[in-house]
Structures are given as structure tokens and as C-alpha cells.
PDB file of C-alpha atoms in Angstrom:
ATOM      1  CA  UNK A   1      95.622  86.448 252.035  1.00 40.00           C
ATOM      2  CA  UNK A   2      95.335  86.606 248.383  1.00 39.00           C
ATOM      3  CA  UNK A   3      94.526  90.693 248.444  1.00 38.00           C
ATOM      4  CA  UNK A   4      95.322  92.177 244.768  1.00 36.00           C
ATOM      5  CA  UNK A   5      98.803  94.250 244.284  1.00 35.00           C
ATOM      6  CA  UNK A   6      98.434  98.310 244.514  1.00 35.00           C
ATOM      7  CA  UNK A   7      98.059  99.713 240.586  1.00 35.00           C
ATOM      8  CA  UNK A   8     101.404 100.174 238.923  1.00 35.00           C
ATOM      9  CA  UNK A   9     102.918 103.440 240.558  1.00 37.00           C
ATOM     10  CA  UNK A  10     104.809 105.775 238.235  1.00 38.00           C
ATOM     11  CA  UNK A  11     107.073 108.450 239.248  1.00 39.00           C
ATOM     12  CA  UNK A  12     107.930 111.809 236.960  1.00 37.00           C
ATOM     13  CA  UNK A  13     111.466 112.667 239.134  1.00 38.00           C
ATOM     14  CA  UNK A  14     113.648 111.848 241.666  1.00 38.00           C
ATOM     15  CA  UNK A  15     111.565 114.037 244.143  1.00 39.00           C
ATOM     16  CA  UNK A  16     109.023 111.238 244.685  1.00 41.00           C
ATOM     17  CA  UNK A  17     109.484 108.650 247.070  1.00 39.00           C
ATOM     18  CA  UNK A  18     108.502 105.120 246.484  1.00 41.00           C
ATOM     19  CA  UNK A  19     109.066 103.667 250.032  1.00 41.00           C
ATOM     20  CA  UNK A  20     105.676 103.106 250.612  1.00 42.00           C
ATOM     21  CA  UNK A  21     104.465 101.571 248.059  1.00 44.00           C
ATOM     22  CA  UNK A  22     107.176  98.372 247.727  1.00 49.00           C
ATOM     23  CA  UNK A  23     107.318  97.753 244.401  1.00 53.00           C
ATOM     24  CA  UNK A  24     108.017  94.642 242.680  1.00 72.00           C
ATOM     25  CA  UNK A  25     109.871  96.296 239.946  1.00 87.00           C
ATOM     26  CA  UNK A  26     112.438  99.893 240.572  1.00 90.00           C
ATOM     27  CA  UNK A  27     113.251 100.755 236.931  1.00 91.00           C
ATOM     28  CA  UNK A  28     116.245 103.791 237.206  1.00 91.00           C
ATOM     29  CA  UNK A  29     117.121 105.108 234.194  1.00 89.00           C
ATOM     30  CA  UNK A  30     119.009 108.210 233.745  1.00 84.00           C
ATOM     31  CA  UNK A  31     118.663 109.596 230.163  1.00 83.00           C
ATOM     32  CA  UNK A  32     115.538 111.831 230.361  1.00 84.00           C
ATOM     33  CA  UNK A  33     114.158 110.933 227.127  1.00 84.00           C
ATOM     34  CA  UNK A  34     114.616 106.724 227.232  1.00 85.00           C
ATOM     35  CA  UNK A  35     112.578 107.256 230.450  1.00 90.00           C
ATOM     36  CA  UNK A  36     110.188 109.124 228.851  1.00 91.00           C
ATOM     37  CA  UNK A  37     109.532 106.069 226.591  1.00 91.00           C
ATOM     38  CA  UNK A  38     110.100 104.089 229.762  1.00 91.00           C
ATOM     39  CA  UNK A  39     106.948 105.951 231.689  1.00 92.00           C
ATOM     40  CA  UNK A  40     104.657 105.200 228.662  1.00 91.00           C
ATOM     41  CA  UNK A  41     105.911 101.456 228.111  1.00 89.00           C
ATOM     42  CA  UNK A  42     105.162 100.169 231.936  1.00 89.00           C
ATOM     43  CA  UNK A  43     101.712 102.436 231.916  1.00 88.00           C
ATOM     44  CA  UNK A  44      99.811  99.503 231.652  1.00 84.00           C
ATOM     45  CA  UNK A  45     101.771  96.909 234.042  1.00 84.00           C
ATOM     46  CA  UNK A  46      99.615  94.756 235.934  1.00 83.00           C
ATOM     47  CA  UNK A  47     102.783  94.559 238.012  1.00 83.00           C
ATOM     48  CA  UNK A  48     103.501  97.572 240.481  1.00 84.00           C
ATOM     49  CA  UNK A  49     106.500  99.851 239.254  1.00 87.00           C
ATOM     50  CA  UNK A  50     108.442 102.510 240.329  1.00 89.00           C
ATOM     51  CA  UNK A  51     110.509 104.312 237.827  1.00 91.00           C
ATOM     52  CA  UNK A  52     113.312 106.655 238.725  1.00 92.00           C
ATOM     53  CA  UNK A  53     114.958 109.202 236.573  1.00 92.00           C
ATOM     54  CA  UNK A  54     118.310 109.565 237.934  1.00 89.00           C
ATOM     55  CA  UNK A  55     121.888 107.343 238.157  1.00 89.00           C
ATOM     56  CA  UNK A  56     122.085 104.178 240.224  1.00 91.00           C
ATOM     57  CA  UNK A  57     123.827 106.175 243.066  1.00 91.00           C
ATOM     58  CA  UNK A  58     121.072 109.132 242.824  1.00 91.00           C
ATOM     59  CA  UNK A  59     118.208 105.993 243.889  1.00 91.00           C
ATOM     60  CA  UNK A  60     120.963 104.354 246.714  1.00 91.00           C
ATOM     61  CA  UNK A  61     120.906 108.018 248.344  1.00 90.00           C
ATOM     62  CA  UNK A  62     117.332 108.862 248.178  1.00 90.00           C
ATOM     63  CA  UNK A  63     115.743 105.602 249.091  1.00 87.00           C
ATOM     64  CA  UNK A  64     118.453 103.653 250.801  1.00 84.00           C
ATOM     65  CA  UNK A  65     120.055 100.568 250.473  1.00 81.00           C
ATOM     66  CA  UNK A  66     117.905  98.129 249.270  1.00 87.00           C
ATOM     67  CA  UNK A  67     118.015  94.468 248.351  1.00 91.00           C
ATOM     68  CA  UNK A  68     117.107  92.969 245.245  1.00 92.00           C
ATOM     69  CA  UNK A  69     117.005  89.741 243.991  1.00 92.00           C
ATOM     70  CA  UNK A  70     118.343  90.628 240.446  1.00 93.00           C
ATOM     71  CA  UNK A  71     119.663  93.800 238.896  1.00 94.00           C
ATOM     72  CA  UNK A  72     119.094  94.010 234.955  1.00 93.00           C
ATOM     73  CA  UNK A  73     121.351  95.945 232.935  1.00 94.00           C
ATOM     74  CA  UNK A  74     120.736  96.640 229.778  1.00 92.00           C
ATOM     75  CA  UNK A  75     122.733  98.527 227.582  1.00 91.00           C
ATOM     76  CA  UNK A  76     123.672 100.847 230.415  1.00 91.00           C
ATOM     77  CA  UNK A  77     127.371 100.094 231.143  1.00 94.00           C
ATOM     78  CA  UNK A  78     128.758 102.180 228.512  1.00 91.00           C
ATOM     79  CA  UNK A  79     127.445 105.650 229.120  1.00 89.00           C
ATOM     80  CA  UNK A  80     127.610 105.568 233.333  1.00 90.00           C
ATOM     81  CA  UNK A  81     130.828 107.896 234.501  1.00 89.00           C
ATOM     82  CA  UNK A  82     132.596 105.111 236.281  1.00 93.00           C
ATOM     83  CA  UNK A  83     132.122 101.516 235.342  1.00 94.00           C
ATOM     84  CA  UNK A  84     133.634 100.371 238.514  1.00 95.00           C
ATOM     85  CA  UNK A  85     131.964 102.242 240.758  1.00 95.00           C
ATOM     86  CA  UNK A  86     128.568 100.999 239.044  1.00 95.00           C
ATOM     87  CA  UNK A  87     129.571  97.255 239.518  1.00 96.00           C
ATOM     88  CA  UNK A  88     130.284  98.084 242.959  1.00 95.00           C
ATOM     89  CA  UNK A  89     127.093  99.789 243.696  1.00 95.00           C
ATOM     90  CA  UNK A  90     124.789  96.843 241.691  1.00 95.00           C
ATOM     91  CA  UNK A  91     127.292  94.224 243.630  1.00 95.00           C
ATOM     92  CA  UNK A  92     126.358  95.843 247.231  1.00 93.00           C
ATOM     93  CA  UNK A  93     122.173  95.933 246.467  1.00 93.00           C
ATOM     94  CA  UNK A  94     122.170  92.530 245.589  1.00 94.00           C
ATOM     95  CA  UNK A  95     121.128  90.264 248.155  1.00 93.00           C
ATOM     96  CA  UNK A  96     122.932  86.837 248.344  1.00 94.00           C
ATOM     97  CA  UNK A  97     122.690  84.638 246.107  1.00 94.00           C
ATOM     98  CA  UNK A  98     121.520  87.359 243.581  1.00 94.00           C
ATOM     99  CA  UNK A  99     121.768  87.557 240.169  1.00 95.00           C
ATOM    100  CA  UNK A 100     122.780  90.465 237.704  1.00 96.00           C
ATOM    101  CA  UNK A 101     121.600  89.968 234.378  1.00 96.00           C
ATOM    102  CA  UNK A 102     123.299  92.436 231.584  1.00 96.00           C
ATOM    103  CA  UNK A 103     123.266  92.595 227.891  1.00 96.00           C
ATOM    104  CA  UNK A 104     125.776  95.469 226.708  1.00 96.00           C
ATOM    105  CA  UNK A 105     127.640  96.357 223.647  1.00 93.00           C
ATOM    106  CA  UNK A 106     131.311  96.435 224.434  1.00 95.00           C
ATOM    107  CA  UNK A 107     134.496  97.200 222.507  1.00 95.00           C
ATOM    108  CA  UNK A 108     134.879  94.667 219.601  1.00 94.00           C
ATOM    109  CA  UNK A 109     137.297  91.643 221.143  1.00 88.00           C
ATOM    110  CA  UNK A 110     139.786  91.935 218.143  1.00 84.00           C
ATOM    111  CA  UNK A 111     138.018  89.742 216.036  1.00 87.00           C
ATOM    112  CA  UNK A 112     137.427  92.861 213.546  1.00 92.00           C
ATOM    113  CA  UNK A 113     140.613  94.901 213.535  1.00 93.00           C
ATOM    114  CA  UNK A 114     138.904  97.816 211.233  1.00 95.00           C
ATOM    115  CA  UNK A 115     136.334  98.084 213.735  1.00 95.00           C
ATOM    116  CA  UNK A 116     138.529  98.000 216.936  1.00 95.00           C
ATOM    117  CA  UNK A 117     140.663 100.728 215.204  1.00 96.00           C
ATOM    118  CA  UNK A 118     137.493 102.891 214.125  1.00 96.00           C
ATOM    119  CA  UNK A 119     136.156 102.538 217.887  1.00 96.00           C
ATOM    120  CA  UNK A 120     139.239 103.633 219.452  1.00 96.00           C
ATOM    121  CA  UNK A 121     139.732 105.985 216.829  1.00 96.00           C
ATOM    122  CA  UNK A 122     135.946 107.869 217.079  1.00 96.00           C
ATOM    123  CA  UNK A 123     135.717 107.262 221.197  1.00 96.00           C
ATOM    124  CA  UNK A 124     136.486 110.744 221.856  1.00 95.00           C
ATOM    125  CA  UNK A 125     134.059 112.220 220.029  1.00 96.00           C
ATOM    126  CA  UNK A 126     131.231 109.186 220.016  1.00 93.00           C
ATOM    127  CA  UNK A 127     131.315 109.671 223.557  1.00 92.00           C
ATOM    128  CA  UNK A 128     130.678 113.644 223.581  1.00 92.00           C
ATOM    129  CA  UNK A 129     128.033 113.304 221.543  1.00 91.00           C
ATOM    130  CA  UNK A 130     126.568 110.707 222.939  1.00 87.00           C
ATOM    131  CA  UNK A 131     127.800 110.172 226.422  1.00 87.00           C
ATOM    132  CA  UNK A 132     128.684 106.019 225.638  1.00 90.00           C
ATOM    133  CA  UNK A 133     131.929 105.064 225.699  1.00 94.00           C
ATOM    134  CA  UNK A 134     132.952 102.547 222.488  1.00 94.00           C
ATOM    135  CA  UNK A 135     136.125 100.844 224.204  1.00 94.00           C
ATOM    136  CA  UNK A 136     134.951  99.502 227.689  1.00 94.00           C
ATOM    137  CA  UNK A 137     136.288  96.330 228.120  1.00 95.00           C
ATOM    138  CA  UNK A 138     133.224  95.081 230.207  1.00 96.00           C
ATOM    139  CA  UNK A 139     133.225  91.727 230.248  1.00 96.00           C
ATOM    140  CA  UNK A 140     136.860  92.274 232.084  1.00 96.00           C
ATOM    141  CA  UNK A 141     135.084  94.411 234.211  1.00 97.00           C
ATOM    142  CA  UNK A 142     132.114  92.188 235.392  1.00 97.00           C
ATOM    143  CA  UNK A 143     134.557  89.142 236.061  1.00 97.00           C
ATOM    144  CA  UNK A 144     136.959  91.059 238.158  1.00 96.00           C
ATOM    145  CA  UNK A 145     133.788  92.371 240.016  1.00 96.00           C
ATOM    146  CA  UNK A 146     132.266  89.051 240.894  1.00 96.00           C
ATOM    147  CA  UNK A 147     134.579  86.866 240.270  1.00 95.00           C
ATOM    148  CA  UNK A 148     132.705  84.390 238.418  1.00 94.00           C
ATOM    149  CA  UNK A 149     130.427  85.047 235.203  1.00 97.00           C
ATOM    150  CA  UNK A 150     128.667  83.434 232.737  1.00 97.00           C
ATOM    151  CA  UNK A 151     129.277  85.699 229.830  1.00 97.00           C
ATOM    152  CA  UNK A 152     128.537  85.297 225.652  1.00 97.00           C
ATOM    153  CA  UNK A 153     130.111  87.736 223.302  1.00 95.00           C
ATOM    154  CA  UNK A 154     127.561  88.029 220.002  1.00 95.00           C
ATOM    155  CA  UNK A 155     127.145  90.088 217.425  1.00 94.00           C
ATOM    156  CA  UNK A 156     123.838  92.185 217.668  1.00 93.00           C
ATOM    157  CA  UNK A 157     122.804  92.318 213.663  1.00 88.00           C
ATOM    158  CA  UNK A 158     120.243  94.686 213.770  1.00 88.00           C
ATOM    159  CA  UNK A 159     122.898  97.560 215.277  1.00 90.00           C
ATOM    160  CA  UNK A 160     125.261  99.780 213.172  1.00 92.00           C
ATOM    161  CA  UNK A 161     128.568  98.234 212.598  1.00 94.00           C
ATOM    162  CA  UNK A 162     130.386  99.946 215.201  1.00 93.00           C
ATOM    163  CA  UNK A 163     127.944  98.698 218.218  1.00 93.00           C
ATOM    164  CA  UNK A 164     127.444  95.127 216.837  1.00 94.00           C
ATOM    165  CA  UNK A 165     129.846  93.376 219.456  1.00 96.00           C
ATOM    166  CA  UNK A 166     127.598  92.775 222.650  1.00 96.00           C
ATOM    167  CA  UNK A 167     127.973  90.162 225.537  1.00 97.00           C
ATOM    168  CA  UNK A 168     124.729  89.044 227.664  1.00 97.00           C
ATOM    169  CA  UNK A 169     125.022  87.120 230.793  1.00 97.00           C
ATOM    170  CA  UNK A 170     124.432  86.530 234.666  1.00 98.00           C
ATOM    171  CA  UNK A 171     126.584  86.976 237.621  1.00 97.00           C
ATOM    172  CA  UNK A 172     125.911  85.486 241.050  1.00 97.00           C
ATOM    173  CA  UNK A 173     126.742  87.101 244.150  1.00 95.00           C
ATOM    174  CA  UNK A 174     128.460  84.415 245.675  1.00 87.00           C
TER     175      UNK A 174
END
């Protein structure tokens, strides 16, 4: 049966349900205006997509538990409310065997003492203005999670000094 894919679905708020559809692709984010940019990036996709404004948690309790192959995170781990509890949550929808890909910026790793001081130093107020937290040690976080990871600190040129140290990588659900 080689029938073509429904048209890409696209969702305004959490009040519409995707469960019929069965998307390829569940894009949550929860800043209101980065999905606003999200909605009119994925307009086109030839793939089907449902987008979801709302946290991680918000989509687990409206649509279930789910299981996904991979879990992409990017740039996301600094503003959520609990890092833990998000590595738990993106732990328990993968399926076995699957993979969470992330690319974050992190607290510098002490290779730039100025910068580690002026991160800890502006974290209270970065964060209120923002809602991102400068000094999450997430790499730490991600290994104690799962164990294993393959993880690369780099330094993400284009980004103002004080954001430049960033680590990509996978974990495997083992």
C-alpha cells in the first residue's frame, strides 16, 4: 500500500488533539513566540506535523505516553523548571533502543574563568529576564540520566560570549 501521508497538520494550542492523525513528527515547544516561528517554518512540510505549545509534561498529560524513536533537544535544557525531571520524562517516552539527540549551551567547563565568574555572577538576573538558566551543568546531568553518552563540548561562534560553551550529542536508552 503505497497511499500518500495526510497534509502536514498544525495545531494553534494545547486544546487540539493530534491522536488521530499519527504524526511522524510532535514538535512541543513552550515559548509562545519561538512557536510562532515554529508554525510558519513546518507550513510547508511534506512530512505530517503536529506542533504543541506547551512543556514536555503538558503533551505526556494530554496525549499520553507515547513512544518515540528519538527525542531532539535543542537548546531547551536551560530554560525548563527542573532539568531532572525533563530527562526523566524524555528518558520514559523513548522506546528502547532510542536515541536523544541534544545540542545545548551549558555553563562554561572552566576553561574561561572570566566567563564562568560572569555566568554565575549574572544567573540571577539572566534567568528572570529570560527564563534560561547560565550555570546548568548538563552534560553531568544527561550522563547521570542514561548512564552512557556521547557528548562534545564546543564553542558556538556565532553566540554572544556568555552562551558560546555548548555540548551536542546522543544518548541511547539502553
Amino acid at each position: 500500500n503505497h497511499s500518500q501521508p495526510p497534509p502536514p497538520q498544525h495545531t494553534h494550542n494545547k486544546q487540539q488533539t493530534p491522536l488521530s492523525l499519527s504524526p511522524r513528527v510532535v514538535l512541543i515547544e513552550p515559548n509562545v513566540h519561538l512557536f510562532k516561528k515554529l508554525q510558519k517554518t513546518v507550513a510547508n512540510s511534506k512530512t505530517p506535523v503536529f506542533l504543541f505549545q506547551g512543556t514536555l509534561s503538558e503533551y505526556i498529560d494530554m496525549h499520553g505516553q507515547q513512544r518515540f524513536d528519538f527525542v531532539v533537544s535543542t537548546l531547551v535544557m536551560c530554560s525548563v523548571d527542573s532539568l531532572q525531571r525533563n530527562l526523566d520524562l524524555v528518558k520514559k517516552i523513548l522506546a528502547p533502543k532510542g536515541s536523544f539527540v541534544f545540542i545545548e549551551h551549558v555553563m562554561d567547563n572552566g576553561s574561561d574563568s572570566r566567563r564562568l565568574w560572569v555566568q554565575k555572577t549574572l544567573e540571577p538576573l539572566w534567568h528572570g529576564m529570560s527564563g534560561c538558566h547560565l550555570t546548568r551543568n548538563t552534560a553531568h546531568a544527561i550522563l547521570t540520566q542514561f548512564g552512557t553518552a556521547d557528548i562534545e563540548p564546543f564553542e558556538h561562534g556565532p553566540a554572544p560570549w556568555l552562551v558560546r560553551p555548548h555540548i551536542r550529542g546522543i544518548a541511547v536508552v539502553a
